[in-house]
């Protein structure tokens, strides 16, 4: 059963990668004049929030958050080592940083935006907290390994 869930999670991650690539790595020549890189955290978010167009703001900010949710759900299902709040955050941020770098360097009409990385990571953490953590534990139950706080002191040798 666990192997089946892991296989479905892997298929889900591949499907997610295809959707992610189609949404973020396709050229947009008509947007060339509108694109600009953002290296200051919060600048794009503030810009969208200060605009009068509510629908566009929700689409941009909410879309980036929703785009990260599958990472938070699927990562813990794929591997026991990908569980944990910090690990999900780091893996998602690293992946999305790579996507943004490729997008900004190689794709016409697209630019690097650090806020996209932050919003995608926020979405992954929401997915992890709401669903991924429980599902990851169901598929990969905790083992009773020794933790540093449970270790017994070494026996003195004679």
PDB file of C-alpha atoms in Angstrom:
ATOM      1  CA  UNK A   1       0.000   0.000   0.000  1.00  0.00           C
ATOM      2  CA  UNK A   2       2.821   2.403   0.896  1.00  0.00           C
ATOM      3  CA  UNK A   3       4.543   1.725  -2.414  1.00  0.00           C
ATOM      4  CA  UNK A   4       1.313   2.522  -4.253  1.00  0.00           C
ATOM      5  CA  UNK A   5       0.904   5.816  -2.389  1.00  0.00           C
ATOM      6  CA  UNK A   6       4.540   6.713  -3.089  1.00  0.00           C
ATOM      7  CA  UNK A   7       4.015   5.887  -6.774  1.00  0.00           C
ATOM      8  CA  UNK A   8       0.899   8.057  -6.928  1.00  0.00           C
ATOM      9  CA  UNK A   9       2.793  10.851  -5.138  1.00  0.00           C
ATOM     10  CA  UNK A  10       5.618  10.542  -7.651  1.00  0.00           C
ATOM     11  CA  UNK A  11       3.136  10.732 -10.531  1.00  0.00           C
ATOM     12  CA  UNK A  12       1.559  13.759  -8.839  1.00  0.00           C
ATOM     13  CA  UNK A  13       4.952  15.425  -8.513  1.00  0.00           C
ATOM     14  CA  UNK A  14       5.703  14.803 -12.195  1.00  0.00           C
ATOM     15  CA  UNK A  15       2.309  16.240 -13.163  1.00  0.00           C
ATOM     16  CA  UNK A  16       2.970  19.192 -10.875  1.00  0.00           C
ATOM     17  CA  UNK A  17       6.383  19.728 -12.514  1.00  0.00           C
ATOM     18  CA  UNK A  18       4.757  19.769 -15.954  1.00  0.00           C
ATOM     19  CA  UNK A  19       2.142  22.318 -14.828  1.00  0.00           C
ATOM     20  CA  UNK A  20       4.821  24.387 -13.103  1.00  0.00           C
ATOM     21  CA  UNK A  21       6.940  24.406 -16.251  1.00  0.00           C
ATOM     22  CA  UNK A  22       3.980  25.383 -18.441  1.00  0.00           C
ATOM     23  CA  UNK A  23       2.965  28.213 -16.099  1.00  0.00           C
ATOM     24  CA  UNK A  24       6.401  29.640 -15.418  1.00  0.00           C
ATOM     25  CA  UNK A  25       8.782  28.670 -18.205  1.00  0.00           C
ATOM     26  CA  UNK A  26       6.780  29.468 -21.340  1.00  0.00           C
ATOM     27  CA  UNK A  27       7.861  32.568 -23.190  1.00  0.00           C
ATOM     28  CA  UNK A  28       5.660  35.630 -23.018  1.00  0.00           C
ATOM     29  CA  UNK A  29       6.961  38.023 -25.699  1.00  0.00           C
ATOM     30  CA  UNK A  30       4.038  40.432 -25.229  1.00  0.00           C
ATOM     31  CA  UNK A  31       5.137  40.954 -21.601  1.00  0.00           C
ATOM     32  CA  UNK A  32       8.732  41.993 -22.314  1.00  0.00           C
ATOM     33  CA  UNK A  33       8.031  45.674 -21.660  1.00  0.00           C
ATOM     34  CA  UNK A  34       6.310  44.847 -18.353  1.00  0.00           C
ATOM     35  CA  UNK A  35       8.933  42.563 -16.876  1.00  0.00           C
ATOM     36  CA  UNK A  36      11.419  43.603 -14.242  1.00  0.00           C
ATOM     37  CA  UNK A  37      13.447  41.604 -11.766  1.00  0.00           C
ATOM     38  CA  UNK A  38      12.715  41.981  -8.078  1.00  0.00           C
ATOM     39  CA  UNK A  39      15.448  41.200  -5.571  1.00  0.00           C
ATOM     40  CA  UNK A  40      13.811  43.029  -2.639  1.00  0.00           C
ATOM     41  CA  UNK A  41      11.515  40.807  -0.551  1.00  0.00           C
ATOM     42  CA  UNK A  42       8.032  42.250  -0.302  1.00  0.00           C
ATOM     43  CA  UNK A  43       8.318  44.770  -3.135  1.00  0.00           C
ATOM     44  CA  UNK A  44       6.072  42.904  -5.602  1.00  0.00           C
ATOM     45  CA  UNK A  45       3.627  41.931  -2.862  1.00  0.00           C
ATOM     46  CA  UNK A  46       3.342  45.560  -1.760  1.00  0.00           C
ATOM     47  CA  UNK A  47       2.922  46.649  -5.371  1.00  0.00           C
ATOM     48  CA  UNK A  48       0.054  44.223  -5.967  1.00  0.00           C
ATOM     49  CA  UNK A  49      -1.639  45.124  -2.685  1.00  0.00           C
ATOM     50  CA  UNK A  50      -1.517  48.836  -3.504  1.00  0.00           C
ATOM     51  CA  UNK A  51      -3.215  48.364  -6.891  1.00  0.00           C
ATOM     52  CA  UNK A  52      -6.941  48.950  -7.237  1.00  0.00           C
ATOM     53  CA  UNK A  53      -7.531  45.718  -9.184  1.00  0.00           C
ATOM     54  CA  UNK A  54      -8.551  43.194  -6.525  1.00  0.00           C
ATOM     55  CA  UNK A  55      -8.959  40.312  -8.988  1.00  0.00           C
ATOM     56  CA  UNK A  56      -5.472  40.793 -10.424  1.00  0.00           C
ATOM     57  CA  UNK A  57      -3.988  40.962  -6.909  1.00  0.00           C
ATOM     58  CA  UNK A  58      -5.711  37.752  -5.841  1.00  0.00           C
ATOM     59  CA  UNK A  59      -4.702  36.094  -9.088  1.00  0.00           C
ATOM     60  CA  UNK A  60      -1.030  37.005  -8.707  1.00  0.00           C
ATOM     61  CA  UNK A  61      -0.553  36.523  -4.965  1.00  0.00           C
ATOM     62  CA  UNK A  62      -3.044  33.699  -4.473  1.00  0.00           C
ATOM     63  CA  UNK A  63      -1.854  31.933  -7.604  1.00  0.00           C
ATOM     64  CA  UNK A  64       1.724  31.855  -6.331  1.00  0.00           C
ATOM     65  CA  UNK A  65       0.594  30.524  -2.961  1.00  0.00           C
ATOM     66  CA  UNK A  66      -1.609  27.846  -4.569  1.00  0.00           C
ATOM     67  CA  UNK A  67       1.262  26.883  -6.877  1.00  0.00           C
ATOM     68  CA  UNK A  68       3.346  25.884  -3.841  1.00  0.00           C
ATOM     69  CA  UNK A  69       0.685  23.822  -2.029  1.00  0.00           C
ATOM     70  CA  UNK A  70       1.349  20.565  -3.955  1.00  0.00           C
ATOM     71  CA  UNK A  71       4.983  20.648  -2.828  1.00  0.00           C
ATOM     72  CA  UNK A  72       3.923  20.646   0.813  1.00  0.00           C
ATOM     73  CA  UNK A  73       1.599  17.721   0.229  1.00  0.00           C
ATOM     74  CA  UNK A  74       3.719  15.585  -2.092  1.00  0.00           C
ATOM     75  CA  UNK A  75       7.223  15.973  -0.631  1.00  0.00           C
ATOM     76  CA  UNK A  76       6.414  14.154   2.642  1.00  0.00           C
ATOM     77  CA  UNK A  77       4.736  11.380   0.652  1.00  0.00           C
ATOM     78  CA  UNK A  78       7.758  10.846  -1.574  1.00  0.00           C
ATOM     79  CA  UNK A  79      10.351  10.507   1.148  1.00  0.00           C
ATOM     80  CA  UNK A  80      10.586  10.191   4.906  1.00  0.00           C
ATOM     81  CA  UNK A  81      13.603  12.512   4.769  1.00  0.00           C
ATOM     82  CA  UNK A  82      11.494  15.255   3.136  1.00  0.00           C
ATOM     83  CA  UNK A  83       9.257  15.545   6.180  1.00  0.00           C
ATOM     84  CA  UNK A  84       9.403  18.427   8.582  1.00  0.00           C
ATOM     85  CA  UNK A  85       8.501  22.084   8.409  1.00  0.00           C
ATOM     86  CA  UNK A  86      12.061  23.279   7.822  1.00  0.00           C
ATOM     87  CA  UNK A  87      12.880  20.606   5.239  1.00  0.00           C
ATOM     88  CA  UNK A  88       9.730  21.324   3.231  1.00  0.00           C
ATOM     89  CA  UNK A  89      10.516  25.042   3.366  1.00  0.00           C
ATOM     90  CA  UNK A  90      14.124  24.568   2.241  1.00  0.00           C
ATOM     91  CA  UNK A  91      13.318  22.087  -0.531  1.00  0.00           C
ATOM     92  CA  UNK A  92      10.507  24.261  -1.858  1.00  0.00           C
ATOM     93  CA  UNK A  93      12.492  27.482  -1.638  1.00  0.00           C
ATOM     94  CA  UNK A  94      15.446  25.836  -3.394  1.00  0.00           C
ATOM     95  CA  UNK A  95      13.288  24.430  -6.172  1.00  0.00           C
ATOM     96  CA  UNK A  96      11.359  27.649  -6.698  1.00  0.00           C
ATOM     97  CA  UNK A  97      14.576  29.680  -6.594  1.00  0.00           C
ATOM     98  CA  UNK A  98      15.935  27.506  -9.381  1.00  0.00           C
ATOM     99  CA  UNK A  99      12.709  27.951 -11.383  1.00  0.00           C
ATOM    100  CA  UNK A 100      12.843  31.732 -10.909  1.00  0.00           C
ATOM    101  CA  UNK A 101      16.509  31.887 -11.925  1.00  0.00           C
ATOM    102  CA  UNK A 102      15.851  29.907 -15.102  1.00  0.00           C
ATOM    103  CA  UNK A 103      12.739  31.958 -15.791  1.00  0.00           C
ATOM    104  CA  UNK A 104      14.587  35.243 -15.346  1.00  0.00           C
ATOM    105  CA  UNK A 105      17.670  34.243 -17.328  1.00  0.00           C
ATOM    106  CA  UNK A 106      16.292  32.191 -20.188  1.00  0.00           C
ATOM    107  CA  UNK A 107      12.608  32.890 -20.786  1.00  0.00           C
ATOM    108  CA  UNK A 108      11.495  35.859 -22.871  1.00  0.00           C
ATOM    109  CA  UNK A 109       9.001  38.080 -21.085  1.00  0.00           C
ATOM    110  CA  UNK A 110       9.649  36.573 -17.649  1.00  0.00           C
ATOM    111  CA  UNK A 111      11.747  37.916 -14.775  1.00  0.00           C
ATOM    112  CA  UNK A 112      13.189  36.776 -11.464  1.00  0.00           C
ATOM    113  CA  UNK A 113      11.024  37.749  -8.492  1.00  0.00           C
ATOM    114  CA  UNK A 114      12.061  36.820  -4.969  1.00  0.00           C
ATOM    115  CA  UNK A 115       8.459  37.349  -3.803  1.00  0.00           C
ATOM    116  CA  UNK A 116       7.340  34.463  -6.012  1.00  0.00           C
ATOM    117  CA  UNK A 117       9.765  32.210  -4.135  1.00  0.00           C
ATOM    118  CA  UNK A 118       8.417  33.458  -0.797  1.00  0.00           C
ATOM    119  CA  UNK A 119       4.783  33.015  -1.828  1.00  0.00           C
ATOM    120  CA  UNK A 120       5.392  29.541  -3.310  1.00  0.00           C
ATOM    121  CA  UNK A 121       7.181  28.490  -0.114  1.00  0.00           C
ATOM    122  CA  UNK A 122       4.312  29.860   1.977  1.00  0.00           C
ATOM    123  CA  UNK A 123       1.896  27.750  -0.079  1.00  0.00           C
ATOM    124  CA  UNK A 124       4.034  24.647   0.390  1.00  0.00           C
ATOM    125  CA  UNK A 125       4.111  25.187   4.135  1.00  0.00           C
ATOM    126  CA  UNK A 126       0.327  25.600   4.194  1.00  0.00           C
ATOM    127  CA  UNK A 127      -0.065  22.365   2.229  1.00  0.00           C
ATOM    128  CA  UNK A 128       2.331  20.619   4.586  1.00  0.00           C
ATOM    129  CA  UNK A 129       0.651  21.842   7.779  1.00  0.00           C
ATOM    130  CA  UNK A 130      -2.897  21.194   6.560  1.00  0.00           C
ATOM    131  CA  UNK A 131      -2.451  17.862   4.754  1.00  0.00           C
ATOM    132  CA  UNK A 132       1.113  16.782   3.975  1.00  0.00           C
ATOM    133  CA  UNK A 133       2.301  16.194   7.528  1.00  0.00           C
ATOM    134  CA  UNK A 134      -0.486  13.751   8.364  1.00  0.00           C
ATOM    135  CA  UNK A 135      -0.282  11.967   5.036  1.00  0.00           C
ATOM    136  CA  UNK A 136       3.504  11.717   5.267  1.00  0.00           C
ATOM    137  CA  UNK A 137       3.261  10.146   8.713  1.00  0.00           C
ATOM    138  CA  UNK A 138       0.619   7.699   7.487  1.00  0.00           C
ATOM    139  CA  UNK A 139       2.799   6.570   4.587  1.00  0.00           C
ATOM    140  CA  UNK A 140       6.139   6.741   6.392  1.00  0.00           C
ATOM    141  CA  UNK A 141       5.471   6.074  10.087  1.00  0.00           C
ATOM    142  CA  UNK A 142       8.022   7.229  12.602  1.00  0.00           C
ATOM    143  CA  UNK A 143      10.660   4.741  13.522  1.00  0.00           C
ATOM    144  CA  UNK A 144      11.833   4.365  17.060  1.00  0.00           C
ATOM    145  CA  UNK A 145      15.355   5.485  16.356  1.00  0.00           C
ATOM    146  CA  UNK A 146      17.510   6.842  19.096  1.00  0.00           C
ATOM    147  CA  UNK A 147      17.354  10.561  19.480  1.00  0.00           C
ATOM    148  CA  UNK A 148      20.103  12.595  21.067  1.00  0.00           C
ATOM    149  CA  UNK A 149      17.921  13.255  24.119  1.00  0.00           C
ATOM    150  CA  UNK A 150      17.141   9.550  24.588  1.00  0.00           C
ATOM    151  CA  UNK A 151      20.663   8.201  24.264  1.00  0.00           C
ATOM    152  CA  UNK A 152      22.032   6.345  27.195  1.00  0.00           C
ATOM    153  CA  UNK A 153      25.490   7.200  28.379  1.00  0.00           C
ATOM    154  CA  UNK A 154      28.160   4.801  27.205  1.00  0.00           C
ATOM    155  CA  UNK A 155      28.997   1.966  29.554  1.00  0.00           C
ATOM    156  CA  UNK A 156      32.405   2.396  31.153  1.00  0.00           C
ATOM    157  CA  UNK A 157      34.906  -0.088  29.801  1.00  0.00           C
ATOM    158  CA  UNK A 158      36.943  -2.178  32.197  1.00  0.00           C
TER     159      UNK A 158
END
